[in-house]
Coordinates of C-alpha atoms in Angstrom, one line a residue:
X1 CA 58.6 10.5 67.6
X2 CA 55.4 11.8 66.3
X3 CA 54.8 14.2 69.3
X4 CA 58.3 15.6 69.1
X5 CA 57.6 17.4 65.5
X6 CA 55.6 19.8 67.0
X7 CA 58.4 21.1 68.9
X8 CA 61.1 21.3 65.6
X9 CA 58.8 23.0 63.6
X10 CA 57.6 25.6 66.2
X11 CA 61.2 26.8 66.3
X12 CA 61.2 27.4 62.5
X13 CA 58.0 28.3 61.6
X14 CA 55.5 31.1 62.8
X15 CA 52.5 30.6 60.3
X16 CA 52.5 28.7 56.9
X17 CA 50.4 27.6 54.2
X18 CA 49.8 24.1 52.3
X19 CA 46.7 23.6 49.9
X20 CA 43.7 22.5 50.9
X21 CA 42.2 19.7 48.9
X22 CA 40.7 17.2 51.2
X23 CA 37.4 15.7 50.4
X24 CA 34.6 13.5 52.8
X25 CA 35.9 9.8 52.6
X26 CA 33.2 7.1 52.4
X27 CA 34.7 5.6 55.6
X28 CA 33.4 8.7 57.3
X29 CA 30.1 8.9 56.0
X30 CA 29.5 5.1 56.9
X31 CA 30.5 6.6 60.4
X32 CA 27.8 8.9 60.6
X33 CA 24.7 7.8 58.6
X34 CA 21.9 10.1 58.6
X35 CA 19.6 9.9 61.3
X36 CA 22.1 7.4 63.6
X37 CA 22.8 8.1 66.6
X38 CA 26.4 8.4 68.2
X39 CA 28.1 5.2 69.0
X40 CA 29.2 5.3 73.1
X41 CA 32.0 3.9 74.0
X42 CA 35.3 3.9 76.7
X43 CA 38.6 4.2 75.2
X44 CA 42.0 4.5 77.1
X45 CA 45.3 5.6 75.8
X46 CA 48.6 5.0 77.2
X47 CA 51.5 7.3 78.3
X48 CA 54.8 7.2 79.8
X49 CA 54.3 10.8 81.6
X50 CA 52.4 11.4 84.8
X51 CA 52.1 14.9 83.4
X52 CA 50.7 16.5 79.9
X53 CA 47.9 18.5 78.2
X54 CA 45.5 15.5 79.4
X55 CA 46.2 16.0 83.1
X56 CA 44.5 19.5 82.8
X57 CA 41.1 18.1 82.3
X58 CA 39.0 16.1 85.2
X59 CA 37.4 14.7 82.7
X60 CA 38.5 14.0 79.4
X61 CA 35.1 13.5 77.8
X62 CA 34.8 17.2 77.9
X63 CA 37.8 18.2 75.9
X64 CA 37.2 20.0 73.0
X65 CA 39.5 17.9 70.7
X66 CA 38.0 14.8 72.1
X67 CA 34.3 16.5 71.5
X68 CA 35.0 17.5 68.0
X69 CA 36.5 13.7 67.4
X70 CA 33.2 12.5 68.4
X71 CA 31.7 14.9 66.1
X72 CA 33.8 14.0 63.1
X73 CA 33.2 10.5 63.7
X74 CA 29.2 10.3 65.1
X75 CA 31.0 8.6 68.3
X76 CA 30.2 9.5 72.3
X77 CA 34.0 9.3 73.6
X78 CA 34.8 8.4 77.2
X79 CA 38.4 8.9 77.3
X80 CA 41.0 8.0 80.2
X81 CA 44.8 8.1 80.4
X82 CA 46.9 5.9 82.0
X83 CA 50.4 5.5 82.9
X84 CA 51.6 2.5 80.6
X85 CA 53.2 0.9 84.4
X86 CA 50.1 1.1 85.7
X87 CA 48.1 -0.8 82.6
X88 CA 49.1 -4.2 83.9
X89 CA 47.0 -3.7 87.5
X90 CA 44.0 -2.4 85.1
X91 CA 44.1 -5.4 83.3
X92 CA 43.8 -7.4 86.1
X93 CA 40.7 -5.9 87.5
X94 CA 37.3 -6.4 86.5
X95 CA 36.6 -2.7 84.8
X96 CA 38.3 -2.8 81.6
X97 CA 37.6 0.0 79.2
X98 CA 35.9 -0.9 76.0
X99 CA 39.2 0.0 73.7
X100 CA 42.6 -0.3 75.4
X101 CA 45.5 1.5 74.1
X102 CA 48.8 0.4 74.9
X103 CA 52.5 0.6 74.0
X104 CA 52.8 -3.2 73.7
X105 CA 52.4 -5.8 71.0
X106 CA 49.8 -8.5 72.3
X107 CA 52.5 -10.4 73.7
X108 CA 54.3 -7.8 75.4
X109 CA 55.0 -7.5 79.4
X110 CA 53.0 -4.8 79.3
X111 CA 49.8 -6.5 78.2
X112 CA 50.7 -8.9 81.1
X113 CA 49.2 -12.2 79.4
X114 CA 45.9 -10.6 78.7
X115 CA 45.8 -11.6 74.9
X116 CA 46.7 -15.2 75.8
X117 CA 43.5 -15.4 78.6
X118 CA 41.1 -14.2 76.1
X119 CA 40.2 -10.8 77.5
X120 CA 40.2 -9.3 73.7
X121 CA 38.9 -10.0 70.8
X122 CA 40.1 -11.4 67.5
X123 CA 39.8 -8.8 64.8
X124 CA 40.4 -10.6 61.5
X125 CA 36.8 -10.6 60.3
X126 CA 35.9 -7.1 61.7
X127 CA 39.1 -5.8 59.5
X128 CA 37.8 -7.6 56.6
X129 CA 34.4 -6.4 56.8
X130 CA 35.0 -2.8 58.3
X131 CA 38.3 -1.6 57.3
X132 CA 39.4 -0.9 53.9
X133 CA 41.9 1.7 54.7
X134 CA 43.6 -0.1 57.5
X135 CA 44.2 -3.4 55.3
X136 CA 45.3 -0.9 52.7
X137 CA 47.8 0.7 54.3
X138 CA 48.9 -1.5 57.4
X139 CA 52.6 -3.1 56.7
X140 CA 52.4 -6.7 56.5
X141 CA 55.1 -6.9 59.7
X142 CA 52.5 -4.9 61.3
X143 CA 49.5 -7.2 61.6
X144 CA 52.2 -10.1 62.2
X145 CA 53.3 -8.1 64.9
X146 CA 49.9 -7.6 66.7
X147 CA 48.9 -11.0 66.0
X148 CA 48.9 -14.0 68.6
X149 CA 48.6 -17.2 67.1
X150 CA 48.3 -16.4 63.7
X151 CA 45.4 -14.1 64.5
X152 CA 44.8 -10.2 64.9
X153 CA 44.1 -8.6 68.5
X154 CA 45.7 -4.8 67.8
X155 CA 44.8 -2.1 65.6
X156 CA 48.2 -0.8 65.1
X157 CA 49.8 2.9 65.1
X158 CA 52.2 1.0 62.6
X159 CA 55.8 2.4 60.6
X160 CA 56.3 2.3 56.6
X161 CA 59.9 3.3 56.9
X162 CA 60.8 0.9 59.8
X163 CA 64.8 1.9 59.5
X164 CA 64.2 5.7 60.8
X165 CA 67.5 5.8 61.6
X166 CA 69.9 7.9 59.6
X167 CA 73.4 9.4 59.3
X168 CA 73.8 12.8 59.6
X169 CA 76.8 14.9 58.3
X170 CA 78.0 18.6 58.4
X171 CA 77.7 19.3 54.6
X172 CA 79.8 22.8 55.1
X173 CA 82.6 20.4 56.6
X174 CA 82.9 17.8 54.0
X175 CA 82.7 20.8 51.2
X176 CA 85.3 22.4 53.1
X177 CA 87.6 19.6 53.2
X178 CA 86.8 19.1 49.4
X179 CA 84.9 15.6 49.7
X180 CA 82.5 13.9 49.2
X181 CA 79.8 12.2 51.3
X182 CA 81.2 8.5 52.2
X183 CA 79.7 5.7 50.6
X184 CA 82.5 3.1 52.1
X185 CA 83.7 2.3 55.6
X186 CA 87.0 3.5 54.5
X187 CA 85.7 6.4 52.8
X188 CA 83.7 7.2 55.8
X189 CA 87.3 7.1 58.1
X190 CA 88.8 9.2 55.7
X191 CA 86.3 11.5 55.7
X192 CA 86.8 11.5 59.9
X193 CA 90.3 12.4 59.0
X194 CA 89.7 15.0 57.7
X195 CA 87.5 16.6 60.0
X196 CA 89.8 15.8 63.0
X197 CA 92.3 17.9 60.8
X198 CA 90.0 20.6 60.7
X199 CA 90.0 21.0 64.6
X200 CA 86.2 19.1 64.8
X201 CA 86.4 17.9 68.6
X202 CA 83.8 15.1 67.8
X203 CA 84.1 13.8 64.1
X204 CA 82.3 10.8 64.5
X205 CA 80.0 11.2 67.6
X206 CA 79.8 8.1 69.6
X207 CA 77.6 7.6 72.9
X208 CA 77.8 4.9 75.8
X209 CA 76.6 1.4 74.7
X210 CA 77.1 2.2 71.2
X211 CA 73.6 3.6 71.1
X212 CA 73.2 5.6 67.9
X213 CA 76.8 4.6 67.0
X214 CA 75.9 1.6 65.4
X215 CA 76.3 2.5 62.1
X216 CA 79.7 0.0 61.7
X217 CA 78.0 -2.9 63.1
X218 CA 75.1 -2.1 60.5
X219 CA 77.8 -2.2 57.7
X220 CA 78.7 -5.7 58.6
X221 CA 75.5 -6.6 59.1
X222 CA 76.8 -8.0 62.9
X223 CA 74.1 -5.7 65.1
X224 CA 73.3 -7.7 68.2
X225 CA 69.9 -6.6 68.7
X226 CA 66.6 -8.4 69.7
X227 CA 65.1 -9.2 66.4
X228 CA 68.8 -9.4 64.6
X229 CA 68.9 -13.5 64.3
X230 CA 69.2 -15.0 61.0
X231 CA 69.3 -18.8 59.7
X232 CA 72.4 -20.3 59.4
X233 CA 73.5 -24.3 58.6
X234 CA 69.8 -24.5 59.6
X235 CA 70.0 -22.9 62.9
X236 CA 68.9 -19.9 63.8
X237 CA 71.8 -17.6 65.4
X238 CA 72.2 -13.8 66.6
X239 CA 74.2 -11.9 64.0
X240 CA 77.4 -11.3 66.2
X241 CA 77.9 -14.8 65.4
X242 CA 79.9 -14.0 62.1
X243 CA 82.9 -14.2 63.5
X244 CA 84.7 -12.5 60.4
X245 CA 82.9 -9.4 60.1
X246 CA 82.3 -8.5 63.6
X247 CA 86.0 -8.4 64.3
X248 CA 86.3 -6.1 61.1
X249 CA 83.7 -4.0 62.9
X250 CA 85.3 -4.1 66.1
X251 CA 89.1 -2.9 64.6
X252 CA 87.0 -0.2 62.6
X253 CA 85.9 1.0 65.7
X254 CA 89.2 0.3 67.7
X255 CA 90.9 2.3 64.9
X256 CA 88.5 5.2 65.3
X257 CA 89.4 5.5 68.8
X258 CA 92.8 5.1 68.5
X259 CA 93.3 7.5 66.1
X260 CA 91.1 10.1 68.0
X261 CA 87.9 10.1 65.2
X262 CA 86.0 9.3 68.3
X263 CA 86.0 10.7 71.7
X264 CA 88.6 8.6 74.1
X265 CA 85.2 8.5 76.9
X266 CA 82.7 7.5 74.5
X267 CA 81.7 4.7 76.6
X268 CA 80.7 7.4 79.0
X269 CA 78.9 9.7 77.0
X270 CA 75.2 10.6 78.1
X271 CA 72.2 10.9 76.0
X272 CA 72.1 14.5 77.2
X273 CA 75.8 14.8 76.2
X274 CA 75.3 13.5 72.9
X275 CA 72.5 15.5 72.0
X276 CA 74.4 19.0 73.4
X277 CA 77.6 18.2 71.5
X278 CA 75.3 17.9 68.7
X279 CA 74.0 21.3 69.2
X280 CA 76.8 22.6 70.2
X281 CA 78.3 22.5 66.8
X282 CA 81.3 20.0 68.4
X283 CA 80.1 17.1 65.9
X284 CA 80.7 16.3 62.3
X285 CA 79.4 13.0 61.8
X286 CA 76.5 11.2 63.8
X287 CA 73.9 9.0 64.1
X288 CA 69.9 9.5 65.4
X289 CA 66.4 9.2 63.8
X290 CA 65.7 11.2 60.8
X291 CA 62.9 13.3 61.6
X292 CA 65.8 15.1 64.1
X293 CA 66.9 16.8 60.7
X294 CA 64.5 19.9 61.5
X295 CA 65.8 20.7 65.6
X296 CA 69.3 19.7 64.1
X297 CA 69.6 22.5 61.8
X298 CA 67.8 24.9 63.7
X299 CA 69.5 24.1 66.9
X300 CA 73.3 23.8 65.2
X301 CA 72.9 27.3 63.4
X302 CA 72.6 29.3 67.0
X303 CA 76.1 28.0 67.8
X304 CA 77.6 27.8 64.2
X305 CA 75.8 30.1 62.0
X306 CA 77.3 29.0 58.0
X307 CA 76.9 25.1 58.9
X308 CA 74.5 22.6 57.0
X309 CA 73.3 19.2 58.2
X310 CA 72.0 16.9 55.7
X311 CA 71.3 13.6 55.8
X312 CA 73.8 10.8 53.8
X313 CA 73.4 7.1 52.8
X314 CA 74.5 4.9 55.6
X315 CA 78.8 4.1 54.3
X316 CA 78.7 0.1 53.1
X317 CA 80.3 -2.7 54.4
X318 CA 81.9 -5.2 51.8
X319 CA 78.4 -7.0 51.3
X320 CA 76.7 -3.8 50.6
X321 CA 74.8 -3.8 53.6
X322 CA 74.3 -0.4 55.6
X323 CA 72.3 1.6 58.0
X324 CA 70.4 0.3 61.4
X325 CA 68.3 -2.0 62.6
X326 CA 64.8 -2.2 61.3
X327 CA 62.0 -1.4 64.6
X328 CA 59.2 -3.7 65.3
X329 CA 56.9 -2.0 62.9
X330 CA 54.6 -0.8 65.6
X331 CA 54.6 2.2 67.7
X332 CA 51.4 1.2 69.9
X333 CA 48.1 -0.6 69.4
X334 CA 44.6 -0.6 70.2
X335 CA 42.7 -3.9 72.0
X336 CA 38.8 -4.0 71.9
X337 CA 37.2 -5.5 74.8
X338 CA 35.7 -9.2 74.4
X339 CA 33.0 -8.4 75.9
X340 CA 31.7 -5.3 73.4
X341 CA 29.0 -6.1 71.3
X342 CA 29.2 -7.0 68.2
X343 CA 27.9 -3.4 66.0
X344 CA 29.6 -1.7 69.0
X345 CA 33.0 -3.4 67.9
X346 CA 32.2 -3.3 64.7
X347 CA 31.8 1.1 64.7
X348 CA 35.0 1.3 66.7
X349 CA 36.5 -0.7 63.8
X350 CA 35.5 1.7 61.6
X351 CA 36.2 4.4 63.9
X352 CA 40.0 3.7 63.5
X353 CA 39.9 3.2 60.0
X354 CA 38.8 6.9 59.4
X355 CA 41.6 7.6 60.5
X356 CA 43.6 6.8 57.9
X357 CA 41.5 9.4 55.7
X358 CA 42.3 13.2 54.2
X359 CA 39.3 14.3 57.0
X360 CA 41.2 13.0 59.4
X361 CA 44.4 14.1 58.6
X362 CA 43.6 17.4 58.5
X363 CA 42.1 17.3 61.6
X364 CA 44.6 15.7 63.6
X365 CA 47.7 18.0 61.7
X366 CA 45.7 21.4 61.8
X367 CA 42.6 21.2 64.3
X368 CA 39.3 23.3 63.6
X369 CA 38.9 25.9 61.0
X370 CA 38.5 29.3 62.4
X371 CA 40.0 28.0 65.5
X372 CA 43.9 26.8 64.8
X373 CA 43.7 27.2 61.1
X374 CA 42.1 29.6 58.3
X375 CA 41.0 28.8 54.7
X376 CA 41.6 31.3 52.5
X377 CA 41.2 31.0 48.6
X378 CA 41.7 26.9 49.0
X379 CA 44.5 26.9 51.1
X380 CA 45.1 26.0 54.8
X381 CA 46.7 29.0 56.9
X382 CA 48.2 27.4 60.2
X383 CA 49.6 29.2 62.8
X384 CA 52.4 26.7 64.8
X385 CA 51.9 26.9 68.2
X386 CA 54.7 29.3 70.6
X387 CA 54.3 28.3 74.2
X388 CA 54.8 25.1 76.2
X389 CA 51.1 24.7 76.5
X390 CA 50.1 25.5 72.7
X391 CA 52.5 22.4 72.0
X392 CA 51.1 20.4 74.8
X393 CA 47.6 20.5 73.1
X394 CA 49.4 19.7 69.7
X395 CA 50.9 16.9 70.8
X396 CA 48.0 15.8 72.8
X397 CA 45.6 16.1 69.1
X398 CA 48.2 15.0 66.6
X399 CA 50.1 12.9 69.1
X400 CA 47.8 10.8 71.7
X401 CA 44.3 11.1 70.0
X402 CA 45.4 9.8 66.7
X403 CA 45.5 6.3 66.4
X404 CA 45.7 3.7 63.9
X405 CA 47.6 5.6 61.1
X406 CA 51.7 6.0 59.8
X407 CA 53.7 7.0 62.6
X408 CA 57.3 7.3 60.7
X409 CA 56.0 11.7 60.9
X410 CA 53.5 13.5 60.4
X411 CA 53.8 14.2 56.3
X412 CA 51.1 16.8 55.9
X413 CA 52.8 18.7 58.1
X414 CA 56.1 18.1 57.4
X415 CA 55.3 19.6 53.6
X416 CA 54.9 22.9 54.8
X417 CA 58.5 24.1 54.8
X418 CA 61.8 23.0 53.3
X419 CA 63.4 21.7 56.2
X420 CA 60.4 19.1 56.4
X421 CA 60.0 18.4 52.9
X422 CA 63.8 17.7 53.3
X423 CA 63.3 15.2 56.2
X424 CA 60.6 13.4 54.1
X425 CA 62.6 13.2 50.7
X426 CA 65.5 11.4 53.0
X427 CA 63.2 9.2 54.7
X428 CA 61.6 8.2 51.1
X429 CA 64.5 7.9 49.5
X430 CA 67.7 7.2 52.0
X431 CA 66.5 5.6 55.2
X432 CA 64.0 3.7 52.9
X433 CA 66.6 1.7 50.9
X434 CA 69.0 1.1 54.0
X435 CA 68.5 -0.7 57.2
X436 CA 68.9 -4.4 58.4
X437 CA 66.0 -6.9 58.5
X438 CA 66.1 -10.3 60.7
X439 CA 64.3 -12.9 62.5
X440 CA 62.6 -11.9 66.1
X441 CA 60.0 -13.3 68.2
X442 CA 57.1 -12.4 69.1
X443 CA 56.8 -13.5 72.5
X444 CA 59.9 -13.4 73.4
X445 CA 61.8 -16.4 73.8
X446 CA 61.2 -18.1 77.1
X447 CA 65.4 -18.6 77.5
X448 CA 65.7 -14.6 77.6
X449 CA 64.3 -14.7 80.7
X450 CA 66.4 -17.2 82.1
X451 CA 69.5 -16.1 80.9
X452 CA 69.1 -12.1 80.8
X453 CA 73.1 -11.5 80.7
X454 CA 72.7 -13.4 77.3
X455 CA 69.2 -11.6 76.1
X456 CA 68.5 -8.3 74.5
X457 CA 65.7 -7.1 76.6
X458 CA 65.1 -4.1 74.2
X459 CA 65.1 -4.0 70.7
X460 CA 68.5 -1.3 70.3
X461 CA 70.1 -2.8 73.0
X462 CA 72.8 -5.5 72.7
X463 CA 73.2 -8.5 76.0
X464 CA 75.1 -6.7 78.5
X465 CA 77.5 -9.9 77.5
X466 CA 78.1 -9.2 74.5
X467 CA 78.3 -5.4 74.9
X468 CA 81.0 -6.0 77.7
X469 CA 83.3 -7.7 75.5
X470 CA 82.6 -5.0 72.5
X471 CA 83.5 -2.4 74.7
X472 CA 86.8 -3.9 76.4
X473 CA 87.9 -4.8 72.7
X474 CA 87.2 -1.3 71.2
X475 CA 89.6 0.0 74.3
X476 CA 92.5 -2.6 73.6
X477 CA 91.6 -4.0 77.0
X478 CA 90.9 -7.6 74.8
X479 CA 92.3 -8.8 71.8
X480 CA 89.6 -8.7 69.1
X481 CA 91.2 -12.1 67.7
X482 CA 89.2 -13.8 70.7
X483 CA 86.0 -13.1 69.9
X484 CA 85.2 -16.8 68.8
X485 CA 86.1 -17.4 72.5
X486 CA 83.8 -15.0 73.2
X487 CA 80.8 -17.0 71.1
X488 CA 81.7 -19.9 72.9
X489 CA 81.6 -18.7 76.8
X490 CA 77.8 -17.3 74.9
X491 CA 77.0 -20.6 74.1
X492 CA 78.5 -22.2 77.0
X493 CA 76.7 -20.2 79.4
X494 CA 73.4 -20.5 78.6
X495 CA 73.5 -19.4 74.8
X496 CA 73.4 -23.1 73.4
X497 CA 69.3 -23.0 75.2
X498 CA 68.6 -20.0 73.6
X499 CA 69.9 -20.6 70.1
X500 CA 68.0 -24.1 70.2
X501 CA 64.5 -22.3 71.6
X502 CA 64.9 -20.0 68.4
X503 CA 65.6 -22.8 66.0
X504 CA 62.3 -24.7 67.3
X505 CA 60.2 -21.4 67.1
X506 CA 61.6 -20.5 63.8
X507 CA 60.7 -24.4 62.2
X508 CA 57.7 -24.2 63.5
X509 CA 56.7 -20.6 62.6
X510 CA 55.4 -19.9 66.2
X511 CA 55.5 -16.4 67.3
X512 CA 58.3 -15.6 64.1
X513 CA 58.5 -11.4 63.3
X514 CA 60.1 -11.3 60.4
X515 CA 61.5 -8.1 60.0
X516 CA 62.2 -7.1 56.6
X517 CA 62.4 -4.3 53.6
X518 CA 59.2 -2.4 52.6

């Protein structure tokens, strides 16, 4: 998410200003006392491209944003990127870099059991001893979720808003039509209405596997996602278990499609489609992350010049509950090597923790001064970058290189125009007070793997069981009235295994994320 704001602003902005008001931090002058001498180490980070501003540069070491991150923090980077599929054969070799960044929590398939054999080290008393800022800062969920056993492996690029999500409406549309911005589920349909009375092809816009179209489900608090399990009569059960409001969500969303609020091929609607629609001006009403609010009104203007998106509070379901699932509060994480020593871990500790600082913050938004960015009478003058490659780079210093700080967007940067401030006043104070926490587990549970038509192997994704039987009941082709049949064939069919591996886990607080509000 992080490395995609680059990209929104470029198309808005061409140079802006912000005051400049950051000051040295104690955590970076304990990085570079006077007279020390850099500390070396290896550190590699983790992508899901095989292409980038990295692959540019034999060797990394070199880079100038790398150099001047050495410089800033009296460290002698040797930096390496690797393909996230291909972490799991590094692992098991014998030449493991000193820091290891990676896209999984400690228990993850991608840290393929590393963690568990002892190949990193506990950080608990390096945190306590070397950083301040992270133990500041760092959610709670966070360190649970980087934790194995009750103690601390990953130094977290973590989330304070973990409900990102948001709904999104054409505010010239609902001022047209005279309303106001839905705070019910039937207010929200009648607000649909109306749209698909104006001639708005898409007035809710709904994607295949409900993906961002989820928002229903979150009213009834119903959303059959990885870490959406809850306690009930002392076991612990998925959330499409209540039987009452998921068929209320189910005829909200059969009565959407039958009365043409959503597109009759939903089911088959792309990613890419959804996203061009979007653009395209063809949408009144959707769902996506909040920091999309900046390409969403730039993008939407070129093909519908008067119209305004804003983002709205999430309509409520009769318990009051609305909005999305919350994420696993951590973007990626970083795993020292057990066999650094000890004042070597211990500077890499603080290492990360500067990052949570002004100093770095500036560097990592806006670069090097007389380079990307001027100072003139105290404030910062920062030209956005305009080509391919001038976002590449961005993305590759504010994006890759920063570790260990807030992902949910980049704020400093997001202050320097309206649309941003606008992005970071709904994510404060809409996406913030929304959302749906619950019980996950961290591993997963061993029954997922045995019975994967029955497990949500991603967080956003429901069992391809359960979605089946969402879909065929949105289209008629079931009746919604058997969906306690529907819970029983779950239970029958290996569901029973799972819902008793959960209860255990959850008694005996092993491997429990509890997901929950800020």
């Amino acid at each position: 998410m992080k490395r995609t704001v680059g990209a929104f602003l470029t198309i808005a902005l061409t140079t802006v200003s912000t005051v400049g008001c950051f000051n040295d931090d104690k955590a970076a002058k304990q990085l570079a006392p006077e007279g020390s001498k850099p500390t070396k180490f290896s550190i590699s980070y983790t992508t899901t491209s095989s292409s980038g501003y990295y692959s540019r540069f034999s060797d990394l070491s070199q880079e100038k944003w790398v150099l001047k991150l050495g410089e800033l923090t009296n460290t002698s980077l040797e930096v390496k990127v690797i393909e996230e599929s291909k972490l799991p054969v590094m692992l098991a070799g014998s030449s493991i870099p000193d820091v290891i960044g990676s896209n999984g929590t400690p228990t993850s398939t991608t840290m393929s059991s590393s963690v568990e054999a002892g190949v990193f080290m506990q950080l608990d008393e390096l945190l306590k001893q070397y950083a301040p800022n992270l133990l500041k800062h760092v959610p709670k969920a966070a360190w649970e979720a980087v934790s194995y056993n009750g103690k601390i492996y990953g130094i977290p690029n973590y989330l304070t808003v973990p409900s990102r999500r948001a709904t999104f409406i054409r505010t010239d549309l609902l001022e047209k039509a005279d309303l106001k911005p839905p705070q019910t589920v039937d207010e929200f349909l009648d607000v649909l209405r109306a749209f698909k009375n104006m001639g708005i092809e898409h007035p809710y816009l709904m994607r295949e596997n409900l993906k961002y179209a989820d928002l229903i489900l979150g009213a009834y608090d119903v959303l059959p996602y990885r870490d959406q399990f809850e306690v009930v009569n002392g076991e612990v059960l998925p959330k499409f278990f209540d039987v009452e409001h998921m068929e209320k969500a189910l005829q909200t969303y059969k009565t959407m499609l039958d009365e043409g609020l959503i597109a009759k091929d939903f089911a088959a609607i792309s990613s890419a489609d959804f996203l061009s629609f979007i653009r395209s001006g063809k949408a009144g009403m959707w769902s996506s992350n909040a920091i999309g609010l900046i390409d969403f009104r730039t993008s939407i203007k070129q093909a519908a010049p008067s119209a305004k998106v804003d983002i709205i509070p999430s309509p409520k379901g009769p318990e009051g509950t609305s909005g999305y699932f919350y994420y696993t509060p951590v973007i990626s994480a970083f795993y020292i090597n057990k066999n650094v020593k000890p004042e070597t871990a211990a500077r890499i500790v603080q290492f990360f923790d500067w990052m949570q600082t002004p100093e770095a913050e500036k560097f990592f938004t806006f670069g090097i001064e007389g380079d990307t960015y001027t100072v003139e009478n105290g404030r910062i003058h920062y030209k956005l970058p305009q080509t391919k490659e001038a976002v590449e780079e961005e993305g590759w210093r504010s994006g890759m290189l920063w570790g260990a700080h807030d992902a949910t967007a980049n704020r400093l940067r997001l202050q320097l125009d309206q649309n941003g401030r606008d992005t970071l006043n709904a994510l404060d104070n809409i996406v913030m007070k929304e959302g749906l926490p619950g019980i996950g587990f961290n591993p997963d549970l061993i029954s997922f793997s045995k019975f994967q038509d029955l497990a949500p192997m991603t967080q956003d994704g429901a069992p391809k069981f359960i979605m089946d039987h969402i879909i065929k009941m949105i289209y008629g082709k079931e009746p919604i009235s058997d969906w306690p049949k529907v819970i029983e064939e779950y239970r029958q069919t290996g569901g029973d295994e799972i819902i008793k591996e959960a209860t255990e886990r959850y008694n005996r607080q092993e491997g429990i994320v509890n997901l929950y509000k800020p």
